[in-house]
Each structure stands twice: as C-alpha cells, then as structure tokens.
Amino acid sequence: MATLNELNIAEVKLSAEESGKWGMVIDQDICTGCQACVAACAMENNLSFVGEVDAGYGRSMHWIRIERFWEGEYPEVRMTNNQPMMCQQCGSAPCEPVCPAFATVHSMAEKINLQVYNRCVGTRYCANNCPYQVRSFNWRDYERPEPLPNQLNPDVTVRRRGIMEKCTFCIQRIHRAQDQAKAEGREVHDGEFTTACAQSCPANAITFGRMDDPQSLVSQLAKRRGGMHHLEELGTLPNVTYFNGG
C-alpha cells in the first residue's frame, strides 16, 4: 500500500494552541432536543431515508444526532441535558490516518475534516477509529419516494451505497460565501452565513463561524468560562465547544 510520503500527501495535525478556521459552539442549557437540526441537516446534505427496517438494524443515516443520558444512582437518577453530536472536525483526527484510500483527509484551506466520496472503498476503519461515533455507513441505494427527489440540494453530492458519510460543517455553504466574498473583494463577514443545523435551531443553541477571527461571535462564545470539548483528553483537538450547566 502506498504511503502518505509516496503520494505527496501531508499528514495534518494542528498544535494544541492552534484552532481550526471554522468552529461551532453548542449551548446545551437552551437546547430543547426538538430535532430541527437533525431534519435540516438531512435536507441540506441529501441524506437518505433508510426506513423502519434498516433503522431497526442500526443503519440510520444521521450526520447529527441528539444524545441524552441518565446519570446518578437510583433513586437519585436524573436525565442530562440534550447534547447535539456531530463530527467534531478534530485538528488531530483519529479517522484520517487509518483510511487506506486516503478518502478522509484534512482540508489545508478550511482546516476541517473532509470525506472524498469517490476515493472511499467502504472499509469503515474511520468509523471504528472515531471516538465520537459520528460517521454513517451507506448500506444501500435507498429509494426516494416522489416528490422527495425534487428537494435534493444540487450543491451536495448524492452518495451511493458502500461509502462512509459525515458532517462537513456544510462546506457547500462555506464555499458559496467565500466565492461571493472573493468576487466582491472582501473577507467573509461574521454571521454572513451559517450551517443548516444552526440556521434551523429555534433556541439559537448552535452558533457557527470563524474561529480564526477573535472578534467573531463564535470565537467570543468559545472563550467564555465553562466551555468544554468532548474527549479532549484523547488529544483530538475538536473544534466544537459545548456549554452545559452554566
């Protein structure tokens, strides 16, 4: 098997002090668990509807899910806050070095993790190595009953069976905003666009933006006291910050 050096592909690892270009802040204290973000993500990114039978086998297609856990011991048991979970866009992503086809790579321009669908051969090594379990495998070529094919987003690839999928921070929206800004000779303004999940959240629990701009809203929110990164102890350098119990 070819190596990264032989293919002239650099392995990207951000330093602990360096953050990604784009980031997200999620306030679990105001998340209502309404699942609007899950539905909006599916519509924006052409996710398949797998149906009841395949869902029963654990083959559901989601790029974002709402988690909730029980904590404590009986009778002092309580339910935790809703926790939206998607790809954390790790700066040192465990999914990247295990892919034999280099289908999951780090974007040098956007500093996020990308999935190159036409390289993916479906080994699922990336999903097995992801500590956040946020990757979905496409088990079938799922049919879309009429009139659902009319709602497909032309800016997003329609995937076939046998490949892995995951959240991209709606990179099609990032590229559209960057192209518009470049045509107008300016930088992308803070709040000019956002991801589908953040746009659909009725409680404004999800904030997305540029982490490399210290004046952006998401950058300011991420610096507040009390923020945390999931499984930060693994050294994955995630770019999603959570606030819970503030």
CSV table of C-alpha atoms in Angstrom, one decimal:
chain,number,residue,atom,x,y,z
A,1,MET,CA,0.0,0.0,0.0
A,2,ALA,CA,1.3,3.5,-0.9
A,3,THR,CA,2.3,5.8,2.0
A,4,LEU,CA,1.5,9.4,2.5
A,5,ASN,CA,5.0,10.4,1.5
A,6,GLU,CA,4.9,8.4,-1.7
A,7,LEU,CA,1.6,10.1,-2.7
A,8,ASN,CA,3.0,13.5,-1.6
A,9,ILE,CA,0.1,13.9,0.9
A,10,ALA,CA,1.0,15.7,4.2
A,11,GLU,CA,-0.4,14.3,7.4
A,12,VAL,CA,-2.0,17.3,9.1
A,13,LYS,CA,-2.0,17.8,12.9
A,14,LEU,CA,-2.8,21.2,14.4
A,15,SER,CA,-0.8,22.2,17.5
A,16,ALA,CA,-2.7,22.3,20.8
A,17,GLU,CA,-2.6,26.1,20.6
A,18,GLU,CA,-3.9,26.3,17.1
A,19,SER,CA,-7.6,26.1,16.4
A,20,GLY,CA,-9.4,25.4,13.2
A,21,LYS,CA,-10.6,28.1,10.8
A,22,TRP,CA,-14.3,27.2,11.4
A,23,GLY,CA,-15.8,26.2,14.7
A,24,MET,CA,-19.1,25.7,16.5
A,25,VAL,CA,-20.4,26.4,20.0
A,26,ILE,CA,-23.4,24.5,21.4
A,27,ASP,CA,-25.2,25.7,24.5
A,28,GLN,CA,-26.8,22.5,25.9
A,29,ASP,CA,-28.7,24.6,28.6
A,30,ILE,CA,-31.0,26.0,26.0
A,31,CYS,CA,-31.2,23.1,23.6
A,32,THR,CA,-34.7,21.7,23.7
A,33,GLY,CA,-34.0,18.5,21.7
A,34,CYS,CA,-36.6,19.4,19.1
A,35,GLN,CA,-34.6,17.6,16.4
A,36,ALA,CA,-35.0,20.5,13.9
A,37,CYS,CA,-31.2,20.5,13.4
A,38,VAL,CA,-31.3,16.8,12.5
A,39,ALA,CA,-34.1,17.3,9.9
A,40,ALA,CA,-32.4,20.4,8.5
A,41,CYS,CA,-29.1,18.6,8.1
A,42,ALA,CA,-30.8,15.7,6.3
A,43,MET,CA,-32.5,18.2,3.9
A,44,GLU,CA,-29.4,20.3,3.3
A,45,ASN,CA,-27.0,17.4,2.7
A,46,ASN,CA,-29.2,14.9,0.8
A,47,LEU,CA,-29.2,12.3,3.5
A,48,SER,CA,-31.1,9.1,2.6
A,49,PHE,CA,-34.2,7.9,4.5
A,50,VAL,CA,-33.4,4.3,5.4
A,51,GLY,CA,-36.8,3.2,6.5
A,52,GLU,CA,-38.0,1.4,9.6
A,53,VAL,CA,-36.5,-2.0,8.9
A,54,ASP,CA,-32.9,-0.8,8.3
A,55,ALA,CA,-33.2,1.7,11.2
A,56,GLY,CA,-34.0,-1.3,13.4
A,57,TYR,CA,-30.7,-2.8,12.4
A,58,GLY,CA,-28.8,0.4,13.4
A,59,ARG,CA,-28.3,1.6,9.8
A,60,SER,CA,-29.9,5.0,10.2
A,61,MET,CA,-28.2,7.9,8.3
A,62,HIS,CA,-27.6,10.9,10.5
A,63,TRP,CA,-24.8,13.5,10.4
A,64,ILE,CA,-26.0,14.9,13.6
A,65,ARG,CA,-27.9,13.3,16.5
A,66,ILE,CA,-29.4,14.4,19.8
A,67,GLU,CA,-28.0,12.5,22.8
A,68,ARG,CA,-29.4,12.3,26.3
A,69,PHE,CA,-28.2,10.1,29.1
A,70,TRP,CA,-29.2,9.0,32.6
A,71,GLU,CA,-26.8,9.8,35.4
A,72,GLY,CA,-26.7,9.1,39.1
A,73,GLU,CA,-27.9,6.0,41.1
A,74,TYR,CA,-31.5,5.1,42.0
A,75,PRO,CA,-33.4,6.8,43.4
A,76,GLU,CA,-31.3,9.9,42.6
A,77,VAL,CA,-31.4,9.5,38.9
A,78,ARG,CA,-31.8,12.4,36.5
A,79,MET,CA,-31.6,12.9,32.8
A,80,THR,CA,-28.8,15.0,31.3
A,81,ASN,CA,-29.4,18.0,29.0
A,82,ASN,CA,-29.8,17.4,25.3
A,83,GLN,CA,-26.5,17.1,23.5
A,84,PRO,CA,-26.3,17.6,19.8
A,85,MET,CA,-23.4,15.5,18.5
A,86,MET,CA,-21.8,15.7,15.1
A,87,CYS,CA,-18.3,15.4,13.6
A,88,GLN,CA,-16.1,17.4,15.9
A,89,GLN,CA,-13.8,18.4,13.0
A,90,CYS,CA,-10.7,17.4,15.0
A,91,GLY,CA,-7.4,19.1,14.5
A,92,SER,CA,-5.8,15.7,15.0
A,93,ALA,CA,-8.4,13.4,13.7
A,94,PRO,CA,-8.1,9.6,14.6
A,95,CYS,CA,-10.2,8.8,11.5
A,96,GLU,CA,-7.7,10.2,9.0
A,97,PRO,CA,-4.5,8.0,9.3
A,98,VAL,CA,-6.4,4.7,9.3
A,99,CYS,CA,-8.1,5.2,5.8
A,100,PRO,CA,-6.2,3.0,3.3
A,101,ALA,CA,-7.6,5.0,0.4
A,102,PHE,CA,-7.0,8.5,1.8
A,103,ALA,CA,-10.7,9.2,1.5
A,104,THR,CA,-10.9,11.0,4.8
A,105,VAL,CA,-8.5,13.9,4.7
A,106,HIS,CA,-7.8,17.3,6.3
A,107,SER,CA,-8.5,20.4,4.3
A,108,MET,CA,-5.5,22.7,4.5
A,109,ALA,CA,-7.7,25.6,3.4
A,110,GLU,CA,-10.7,25.2,5.7
A,111,LYS,CA,-8.9,23.2,8.4
A,112,ILE,CA,-11.8,20.7,8.7
A,113,ASN,CA,-12.1,17.0,8.0
A,114,LEU,CA,-13.4,16.1,4.6
A,115,GLN,CA,-14.7,12.9,3.1
A,116,VAL,CA,-13.7,12.3,-0.5
A,117,TYR,CA,-16.6,10.0,-1.7
A,118,ASN,CA,-15.0,8.8,-4.9
A,119,ARG,CA,-12.0,7.5,-3.0
A,120,CYS,CA,-13.9,5.7,-0.3
A,121,VAL,CA,-14.0,1.9,-0.6
A,122,GLY,CA,-16.1,1.3,2.5
A,123,THR,CA,-13.6,-0.3,4.9
A,124,ARG,CA,-15.3,1.6,7.8
A,125,TYR,CA,-11.9,1.8,9.5
A,126,CYS,CA,-12.6,5.6,10.0
A,127,ALA,CA,-15.8,4.9,11.8
A,128,ASN,CA,-14.2,2.3,14.0
A,129,ASN,CA,-11.5,4.8,14.9
A,130,CYS,CA,-13.8,7.8,15.6
A,131,PRO,CA,-14.2,8.2,19.4
A,132,TYR,CA,-17.4,10.3,18.8
A,133,GLN,CA,-19.2,7.7,16.6
A,134,VAL,CA,-20.4,10.3,14.2
A,135,ARG,CA,-19.8,8.6,10.9
A,136,SER,CA,-22.6,6.8,9.0
A,137,PHE,CA,-22.1,4.0,6.5
A,138,ASN,CA,-24.3,3.9,3.4
A,139,TRP,CA,-25.6,0.4,3.4
A,140,ARG,CA,-27.9,0.6,0.3
A,141,ASP,CA,-29.0,2.8,-2.6
A,142,TYR,CA,-32.1,3.9,-0.8
A,143,GLU,CA,-35.1,5.0,-2.9
A,144,ARG,CA,-36.6,8.4,-2.5
A,145,PRO,CA,-40.4,8.4,-3.0
A,146,GLU,CA,-42.0,11.2,-5.0
A,147,PRO,CA,-41.8,14.1,-4.7
A,148,LEU,CA,-38.7,13.9,-2.4
A,149,PRO,CA,-36.2,13.8,-5.3
A,150,ASN,CA,-37.3,17.3,-6.1
A,151,GLN,CA,-35.8,18.6,-2.8
A,152,LEU,CA,-32.2,17.3,-3.5
A,153,ASN,CA,-29.6,20.0,-2.9
A,154,PRO,CA,-27.7,20.4,-6.2
A,155,ASP,CA,-24.6,21.7,-4.3
A,156,VAL,CA,-24.2,18.4,-2.5
A,157,THR,CA,-23.1,15.0,-3.9
A,158,VAL,CA,-25.8,12.3,-3.8
A,159,ARG,CA,-23.9,9.3,-2.4
A,160,ARG,CA,-24.3,5.7,-3.3
A,161,ARG,CA,-24.1,2.5,-1.2
A,162,GLY,CA,-20.8,1.3,0.2
A,163,ILE,CA,-19.2,4.6,1.3
A,164,MET,CA,-18.9,6.5,4.6
A,165,GLU,CA,-20.5,9.8,5.2
A,166,LYS,CA,-20.2,12.5,7.9
A,167,CYS,CA,-20.8,16.2,8.8
A,168,THR,CA,-18.8,18.6,6.7
A,169,PHE,CA,-19.9,21.8,8.6
A,170,CYS,CA,-22.0,22.4,5.4
A,171,ILE,CA,-18.9,23.1,3.3
A,172,GLN,CA,-21.0,23.9,0.3
A,173,ARG,CA,-22.2,27.0,2.2
A,174,ILE,CA,-18.7,27.9,3.2
A,175,HIS,CA,-17.5,27.8,-0.4
A,176,ARG,CA,-20.5,29.8,-1.6
A,177,ALA,CA,-19.9,32.5,1.0
A,178,GLN,CA,-16.2,32.6,0.2
A,179,ASP,CA,-16.8,32.8,-3.6
A,180,GLN,CA,-19.2,35.7,-3.0
A,181,ALA,CA,-16.8,37.5,-0.8
A,182,LYS,CA,-13.9,36.9,-3.2
A,183,ALA,CA,-16.0,38.3,-6.1
A,184,GLU,CA,-16.7,41.4,-4.0
A,185,GLY,CA,-13.0,41.8,-2.9
A,186,ARG,CA,-13.6,41.3,0.8
A,187,GLU,CA,-13.4,38.8,3.7
A,188,VAL,CA,-16.4,36.7,4.7
A,189,HIS,CA,-18.4,38.7,7.3
A,190,ASP,CA,-19.2,37.2,10.6
A,191,GLY,CA,-22.8,35.9,10.6
A,192,GLU,CA,-23.0,36.2,6.8
A,193,PHE,CA,-24.0,32.5,6.6
A,194,THR,CA,-24.2,29.6,8.9
A,195,THR,CA,-24.7,25.8,8.8
A,196,ALA,CA,-28.1,24.2,8.3
A,197,CYS,CA,-28.3,22.9,11.9
A,198,ALA,CA,-27.6,26.4,13.4
A,199,GLN,CA,-30.0,28.1,11.0
A,200,SER,CA,-32.8,25.8,11.9
A,201,CYS,CA,-32.4,25.9,15.7
A,202,PRO,CA,-35.3,27.8,17.2
A,203,ALA,CA,-33.5,28.2,20.5
A,204,ASN,CA,-30.2,29.5,18.9
A,205,ALA,CA,-28.4,26.8,20.8
A,206,ILE,CA,-25.9,26.3,17.9
A,207,THR,CA,-23.5,29.1,16.8
A,208,PHE,CA,-21.2,28.7,13.9
A,209,GLY,CA,-18.5,30.9,12.5
A,210,ARG,CA,-14.8,31.7,12.1
A,211,MET,CA,-12.6,30.6,15.0
A,212,ASP,CA,-9.6,32.4,13.5
A,213,ASP,CA,-11.4,35.8,13.9
A,214,PRO,CA,-11.1,36.9,17.5
A,215,GLN,CA,-14.0,39.3,17.1
A,216,SER,CA,-16.5,36.7,15.7
A,217,LEU,CA,-19.4,35.7,17.8
A,218,VAL,CA,-18.4,32.0,17.9
A,219,SER,CA,-14.8,32.9,18.8
A,220,GLN,CA,-16.1,35.1,21.7
A,221,LEU,CA,-18.5,32.4,22.9
A,222,ALA,CA,-15.9,29.7,22.8
A,223,LYS,CA,-13.6,31.7,25.1
A,224,ARG,CA,-16.3,32.0,27.8
A,225,ARG,CA,-15.6,30.3,31.1
A,226,GLY,CA,-17.1,26.8,31.4
A,227,GLY,CA,-16.8,25.6,27.8
A,228,MET,CA,-15.6,22.1,27.2
A,229,HIS,CA,-14.5,19.8,24.4
A,230,HIS,CA,-15.7,16.2,24.3
A,231,LEU,CA,-13.0,13.6,24.9
A,232,GLU,CA,-10.4,16.3,24.9
A,233,GLU,CA,-8.1,14.1,26.9
A,234,LEU,CA,-7.5,12.0,23.7
A,235,GLY,CA,-5.7,14.9,22.1
A,236,THR,CA,-8.1,15.1,19.1
A,237,LEU,CA,-8.3,18.9,19.2
A,238,PRO,CA,-12.1,19.1,18.5
A,239,ASN,CA,-13.5,22.4,17.0
A,240,VAL,CA,-16.9,22.1,18.7
A,241,THR,CA,-17.2,23.7,22.1
A,242,TYR,CA,-20.1,22.7,24.5
A,243,PHE,CA,-21.6,24.6,27.4
A,244,ASN,CA,-23.6,22.7,29.9
A,245,GLY,CA,-24.8,23.6,33.4
A,246,GLY,CA,-23.7,27.3,33.1
